[in-house]
Amino acid sequence: MKILVTEQQIQDSINKVAEDIRAREAGKPLTVIAIMTGSIVFLADLMRKLDLPMRVGVVQTSSYKGGTTRGTLTINSDMMLDVEGRDVLLVDDIFDTGHTLEKVIEMIDELRPKSIKSAVLLLKRGRQEVTMRPDYVGFEIPDEFVVGYGLDYRDMYRNLPYLAALEESDLVDHA
Ligand code: IMP
Ligand code: MG
Protein backbone atom coordinates (compact mmCIF):
# COMPACT_ATOMS: atom_id res chain seq x y z
CA MET A 1 0.00 0.00 0.00
CA LYS A 2 1.28 3.46 -0.71
CA ILE A 3 0.19 6.60 1.12
CA LEU A 4 -1.65 8.94 -1.21
CA VAL A 5 -2.83 11.65 1.18
CA THR A 6 -1.44 12.21 4.69
CA GLU A 7 -3.41 12.96 7.85
CA GLN A 8 -2.22 16.56 7.77
CA GLN A 9 -3.20 17.05 4.13
CA ILE A 10 -6.66 15.64 4.89
CA GLN A 11 -7.17 18.05 7.81
CA ASP A 12 -5.98 21.04 5.76
CA SER A 13 -8.37 20.16 2.99
CA ILE A 14 -11.32 19.68 5.36
CA ASN A 15 -10.58 23.08 6.90
CA LYS A 16 -10.90 24.61 3.43
CA VAL A 17 -14.09 22.73 2.60
CA ALA A 18 -15.60 23.75 5.97
CA GLU A 19 -14.69 27.39 5.38
CA ASP A 20 -16.24 27.25 1.93
CA ILE A 21 -19.45 25.68 3.28
CA ARG A 22 -19.64 28.22 6.12
CA ALA A 23 -19.21 31.10 3.68
CA ARG A 24 -21.71 29.83 1.14
CA GLU A 25 -24.35 28.57 3.56
CA ALA A 26 -24.12 31.76 5.64
CA GLY A 27 -25.33 30.44 8.98
CA LYS A 28 -28.39 28.65 7.58
CA PRO A 29 -29.50 25.62 9.61
CA LEU A 30 -28.41 22.51 7.72
CA THR A 31 -29.73 19.01 7.54
CA VAL A 32 -26.60 16.96 6.99
CA ILE A 33 -27.16 13.51 5.51
CA ALA A 34 -24.09 11.31 5.43
CA ILE A 35 -23.82 8.32 3.13
CA MET A 36 -22.59 5.43 5.24
CA THR A 37 -20.29 3.73 5.82
CA GLY A 38 -17.42 5.29 3.89
CA SER A 39 -18.17 8.88 4.95
CA ILE A 40 -18.12 8.16 8.69
CA VAL A 41 -14.68 9.63 9.41
CA PHE A 42 -15.04 12.56 7.01
CA LEU A 43 -18.44 13.36 8.56
CA ALA A 44 -17.01 13.34 12.09
CA ASP A 45 -14.21 15.75 11.17
CA LEU A 46 -16.25 17.99 8.86
CA MET A 47 -19.23 18.46 11.19
CA ARG A 48 -16.98 19.57 14.05
CA LYS A 49 -15.52 22.25 11.82
CA LEU A 50 -18.91 23.57 10.71
CA ASP A 51 -20.01 26.22 13.11
CA LEU A 52 -23.67 26.12 11.97
CA PRO A 53 -26.90 24.89 13.50
CA MET A 54 -27.28 21.38 12.12
CA ARG A 55 -29.05 18.06 12.38
CA VAL A 56 -27.25 14.94 11.24
CA GLY A 57 -28.80 11.82 9.75
CA VAL A 58 -27.47 8.96 7.70
CA VAL A 59 -28.43 6.77 4.78
CA GLN A 60 -26.61 3.64 3.84
CA THR A 61 -25.90 2.69 0.29
CA SER A 62 -24.04 -0.31 -0.87
CA SER A 63 -22.87 -0.83 -4.36
CA TYR A 64 -19.82 -2.97 -3.75
CA LYS A 65 -20.70 -6.60 -3.41
CA GLY A 66 -17.10 -7.19 -2.31
CA GLY A 67 -13.78 -6.42 -3.93
CA THR A 68 -13.45 -3.50 -6.31
CA THR A 69 -16.30 -4.17 -8.74
CA ARG A 70 -19.69 -2.49 -8.59
CA GLY A 71 -22.98 -4.29 -7.97
CA THR A 72 -26.56 -2.99 -7.81
CA LEU A 73 -27.09 0.11 -5.70
CA THR A 74 -29.39 -0.14 -2.68
CA ILE A 75 -30.33 2.77 -0.38
CA ASN A 76 -31.43 2.23 3.23
CA SER A 77 -33.04 5.43 4.55
CA ASP A 78 -34.34 4.11 7.89
CA MET A 79 -32.01 6.47 9.76
CA MET A 80 -32.55 9.56 7.64
CA LEU A 81 -34.17 12.76 8.98
CA ASP A 82 -37.15 14.59 7.53
CA VAL A 83 -35.85 16.87 4.79
CA GLU A 84 -38.97 18.60 3.50
CA GLY A 85 -38.36 22.35 3.23
CA ARG A 86 -34.80 21.96 4.58
CA ASP A 87 -31.39 22.90 3.25
CA VAL A 88 -29.72 19.53 2.85
CA LEU A 89 -25.99 18.84 2.71
CA LEU A 90 -25.09 15.35 1.54
CA VAL A 91 -21.72 14.03 2.67
CA ASP A 92 -19.92 11.17 0.98
CA ASP A 93 -16.40 9.80 0.96
CA ILE A 94 -15.67 9.58 -2.75
CA PHE A 95 -17.24 10.55 -6.05
CA ASP A 96 -16.25 7.83 -8.45
CA THR A 97 -18.73 7.03 -11.26
CA GLY A 98 -21.17 9.38 -9.51
CA HIS A 99 -24.09 6.94 -9.58
CA THR A 100 -24.35 6.72 -5.77
CA LEU A 101 -24.64 10.45 -5.16
CA GLU A 102 -26.93 10.93 -8.15
CA LYS A 103 -29.32 8.20 -6.88
CA VAL A 104 -29.35 9.57 -3.33
CA ILE A 105 -30.05 13.08 -4.65
CA GLU A 106 -32.94 11.71 -6.76
CA MET A 107 -34.38 9.95 -3.71
CA ILE A 108 -34.08 13.04 -1.47
CA ASP A 109 -35.37 15.37 -4.16
CA GLU A 110 -38.69 13.51 -4.11
CA LEU A 111 -39.06 14.51 -0.44
CA ARG A 112 -39.11 18.21 -1.47
CA PRO A 113 -36.16 19.77 0.39
CA LYS A 114 -35.53 23.50 -0.03
CA SER A 115 -32.06 22.84 -1.46
CA ILE A 116 -29.60 19.96 -1.86
CA LYS A 117 -25.84 20.37 -1.93
CA SER A 118 -23.16 17.75 -1.67
CA ALA A 119 -19.67 17.51 -0.21
CA VAL A 120 -17.22 14.70 -0.93
CA LEU A 121 -13.71 14.21 0.37
CA LEU A 122 -12.43 12.70 -2.88
CA LEU A 123 -13.21 12.85 -6.57
CA LYS A 124 -11.60 10.21 -8.75
CA ARG A 125 -10.43 11.85 -11.94
CA GLY A 126 -11.80 10.62 -15.27
CA ARG A 127 -14.24 8.07 -13.81
CA GLN A 128 -17.52 9.98 -13.87
CA GLU A 129 -20.51 8.50 -15.71
CA VAL A 130 -23.04 11.16 -14.68
CA THR A 131 -23.26 14.86 -15.53
CA MET A 132 -23.72 16.22 -12.00
CA ARG A 133 -20.72 17.14 -9.82
CA PRO A 134 -20.52 17.61 -6.03
CA ASP A 135 -20.60 21.21 -4.79
CA TYR A 136 -17.64 20.75 -2.47
CA VAL A 137 -14.63 18.51 -3.16
CA GLY A 138 -11.65 17.93 -0.84
CA PHE A 139 -9.20 16.34 -3.30
CA GLU A 140 -9.10 15.13 -6.85
CA ILE A 141 -7.17 11.86 -7.03
CA PRO A 142 -5.98 9.64 -9.88
CA ASP A 143 -7.92 6.52 -10.84
CA GLU A 144 -6.66 4.18 -8.13
CA PHE A 145 -8.51 2.15 -5.51
CA VAL A 146 -8.03 3.96 -2.21
CA VAL A 147 -8.60 2.89 1.39
CA GLY A 148 -8.36 4.50 4.82
CA TYR A 149 -10.04 7.45 6.49
CA GLY A 150 -13.38 5.61 6.26
CA LEU A 151 -12.87 3.98 2.86
CA ASP A 152 -12.69 0.22 2.73
CA TYR A 153 -11.60 -2.76 0.74
CA ARG A 154 -13.90 -5.65 1.72
CA ASP A 155 -14.79 -3.68 4.89
CA MET A 156 -11.17 -3.49 6.03
CA TYR A 157 -8.80 -0.49 6.43
CA ARG A 158 -11.47 2.10 7.33
CA ASN A 159 -9.53 2.94 10.50
CA LEU A 160 -6.32 4.06 8.77
CA PRO A 161 -5.87 7.78 9.60
CA TYR A 162 -4.50 8.49 6.08
CA LEU A 163 -5.53 7.57 2.53
CA ALA A 164 -3.60 4.85 0.77
CA ALA A 165 -3.76 3.36 -2.72
CA LEU A 166 -4.12 -0.40 -2.80
CA GLU A 167 -1.52 -2.31 -4.75
CA GLU A 168 -1.92 -5.65 -6.50
CA SER A 169 -0.38 -7.54 -3.56
CA ASP A 170 -2.99 -6.05 -1.17
CA LEU A 171 -5.92 -7.60 -3.05
CA VAL A 172 -6.29 -10.61 -0.79
CA ASP A 173 -9.09 -11.78 1.48
CA HIS A 174 -8.55 -10.92 5.16
CA ALA A 175 -11.91 -12.32 6.31
P1 IMP B 1 -19.82 5.78 -7.29
O1 IMP B 1 -21.28 5.45 -7.17
O2 IMP B 1 -19.16 5.04 -8.41
O3 IMP B 1 -19.54 7.26 -7.35
O4 IMP B 1 -19.12 5.17 -6.05
C1 IMP B 1 -19.24 5.75 -4.86
C2 IMP B 1 -19.04 4.75 -3.74
O5 IMP B 1 -18.19 3.66 -4.09
C3 IMP B 1 -18.32 5.50 -2.65
O6 IMP B 1 -19.27 6.03 -1.73
C4 IMP B 1 -17.43 4.44 -2.04
O7 IMP B 1 -18.12 3.81 -0.97
C5 IMP B 1 -17.20 3.44 -3.13
N1 IMP B 1 -15.86 3.62 -3.76
C6 IMP B 1 -15.59 4.15 -4.97
N2 IMP B 1 -14.27 4.18 -5.21
C7 IMP B 1 -13.68 3.68 -4.10
C8 IMP B 1 -12.31 3.47 -3.72
O8 IMP B 1 -11.35 3.76 -4.43
N3 IMP B 1 -12.12 2.93 -2.48
C9 IMP B 1 -13.13 2.59 -1.64
N4 IMP B 1 -14.42 2.79 -1.95
C10 IMP B 1 -14.69 3.32 -3.18
MG1 MG C 1 -19.83 4.88 -0.02
XYZ file of C-alpha atoms and ligand atoms in Angstrom:
199
model
C 0.000 0.000 0.000
C 1.281 3.464 -0.710
C 0.194 6.596 1.125
C -1.655 8.940 -1.211
C -2.835 11.650 1.178
C -1.435 12.213 4.685
C -3.406 12.962 7.850
C -2.215 16.559 7.773
C -3.203 17.047 4.129
C -6.663 15.645 4.891
C -7.170 18.047 7.807
C -5.976 21.044 5.764
C -8.367 20.159 2.992
C -11.321 19.680 5.358
C -10.581 23.083 6.896
C -10.899 24.615 3.426
C -14.092 22.728 2.605
C -15.605 23.753 5.970
C -14.689 27.392 5.379
C -16.244 27.246 1.933
C -19.452 25.683 3.276
C -19.644 28.221 6.118
C -19.210 31.102 3.680
C -21.710 29.826 1.140
C -24.352 28.575 3.561
C -24.116 31.756 5.644
C -25.326 30.441 8.983
C -28.395 28.645 7.579
C -29.495 25.621 9.609
C -28.407 22.511 7.716
C -29.726 19.006 7.539
C -26.599 16.964 6.993
C -27.160 13.514 5.509
C -24.088 11.307 5.428
C -23.822 8.324 3.128
C -22.589 5.425 5.237
C -20.292 3.731 5.817
C -17.425 5.285 3.888
C -18.166 8.878 4.949
C -18.125 8.161 8.689
C -14.677 9.633 9.413
C -15.043 12.562 7.006
C -18.438 13.358 8.560
C -17.007 13.338 12.091
C -14.214 15.750 11.170
C -16.253 17.991 8.864
C -19.231 18.458 11.188
C -16.977 19.568 14.046
C -15.522 22.250 11.819
C -18.913 23.573 10.715
C -20.014 26.220 13.112
C -23.670 26.121 11.974
C -26.904 24.895 13.497
C -27.280 21.381 12.117
C -29.054 18.061 12.378
C -27.250 14.945 11.239
C -28.803 11.823 9.750
C -27.471 8.962 7.696
C -28.433 6.772 4.783
C -26.608 3.641 3.839
C -25.895 2.688 0.292
C -24.037 -0.306 -0.870
C -22.865 -0.832 -4.365
C -19.819 -2.972 -3.751
C -20.702 -6.603 -3.410
C -17.100 -7.190 -2.306
C -13.784 -6.416 -3.935
C -13.448 -3.504 -6.315
C -16.304 -4.173 -8.742
C -19.689 -2.485 -8.594
C -22.983 -4.287 -7.967
C -26.565 -2.993 -7.814
C -27.092 0.110 -5.696
C -29.387 -0.137 -2.683
C -30.327 2.772 -0.378
C -31.427 2.229 3.225
C -33.037 5.426 4.545
C -34.343 4.108 7.892
C -32.008 6.468 9.760
C -32.555 9.556 7.643
C -34.171 12.759 8.984
C -37.152 14.592 7.526
C -35.846 16.868 4.785
C -38.971 18.598 3.502
C -38.358 22.350 3.228
C -34.799 21.958 4.576
C -31.386 22.903 3.251
C -29.723 19.533 2.848
C -25.994 18.844 2.714
C -25.088 15.349 1.543
C -21.725 14.035 2.672
C -19.915 11.170 0.979
C -16.402 9.803 0.960
C -15.672 9.577 -2.748
C -17.241 10.553 -6.050
C -16.246 7.825 -8.446
C -18.729 7.028 -11.256
C -21.169 9.382 -9.508
C -24.091 6.942 -9.579
C -24.348 6.721 -5.775
C -24.641 10.453 -5.163
C -26.931 10.925 -8.145
C -29.319 8.200 -6.884
C -29.351 9.571 -3.329
C -30.051 13.080 -4.649
C -32.939 11.714 -6.759
C -34.376 9.953 -3.713
C -34.079 13.045 -1.469
C -35.368 15.374 -4.159
C -38.691 13.514 -4.111
C -39.061 14.515 -0.443
C -39.109 18.209 -1.469
C -36.159 19.765 0.393
C -35.525 23.502 -0.029
C -32.065 22.837 -1.459
C -29.603 19.963 -1.857
C -25.845 20.366 -1.933
C -23.156 17.749 -1.669
C -19.667 17.509 -0.210
C -17.216 14.700 -0.932
C -13.711 14.206 0.367
C -12.428 12.702 -2.879
C -13.207 12.854 -6.575
C -11.595 10.212 -8.751
C -10.431 11.850 -11.941
C -11.797 10.620 -15.272
C -14.241 8.070 -13.812
C -17.521 9.983 -13.867
C -20.505 8.499 -15.709
C -23.038 11.159 -14.682
C -23.260 14.865 -15.531
C -23.720 16.217 -11.995
C -20.723 17.137 -9.818
C -20.521 17.609 -6.028
C -20.605 21.215 -4.789
C -17.637 20.746 -2.466
C -14.626 18.509 -3.159
C -11.652 17.933 -0.842
C -9.202 16.342 -3.296
C -9.101 15.127 -6.848
C -7.173 11.864 -7.028
C -5.982 9.640 -9.878
C -7.924 6.518 -10.835
C -6.657 4.177 -8.130
C -8.511 2.150 -5.510
C -8.032 3.957 -2.205
C -8.595 2.889 1.393
C -8.365 4.497 4.819
C -10.037 7.454 6.489
C -13.375 5.605 6.257
C -12.868 3.983 2.856
C -12.685 0.216 2.727
C -11.602 -2.756 0.738
C -13.900 -5.654 1.720
C -14.792 -3.681 4.890
C -11.167 -3.486 6.034
C -8.802 -0.494 6.434
C -11.473 2.098 7.333
C -9.533 2.939 10.501
C -6.322 4.059 8.772
C -5.869 7.776 9.598
C -4.501 8.493 6.083
C -5.530 7.574 2.533
C -3.599 4.847 0.771
C -3.758 3.362 -2.716
C -4.117 -0.401 -2.803
C -1.516 -2.315 -4.752
C -1.924 -5.647 -6.505
C -0.385 -7.539 -3.562
C -2.987 -6.046 -1.168
C -5.916 -7.602 -3.047
C -6.292 -10.614 -0.786
C -9.091 -11.778 1.476
C -8.546 -10.917 5.163
C -11.909 -12.325 6.309
P -19.815 5.779 -7.290
O -21.277 5.449 -7.171
O -19.156 5.043 -8.411
O -19.536 7.260 -7.354
O -19.121 5.170 -6.046
C -19.236 5.752 -4.855
C -19.037 4.755 -3.738
O -18.189 3.657 -4.094
C -18.320 5.496 -2.646
O -19.267 6.031 -1.726
C -17.435 4.444 -2.035
O -18.118 3.813 -0.969
C -17.198 3.441 -3.128
N -15.859 3.623 -3.759
C -15.592 4.148 -4.969
N -14.267 4.182 -5.215
C -13.682 3.684 -4.104
C -12.306 3.472 -3.719
O -11.350 3.764 -4.435
N -12.125 2.928 -2.484
C -13.129 2.586 -1.644
N -14.420 2.788 -1.947
C -14.692 3.322 -3.177
Mg -19.827 4.880 -0.022
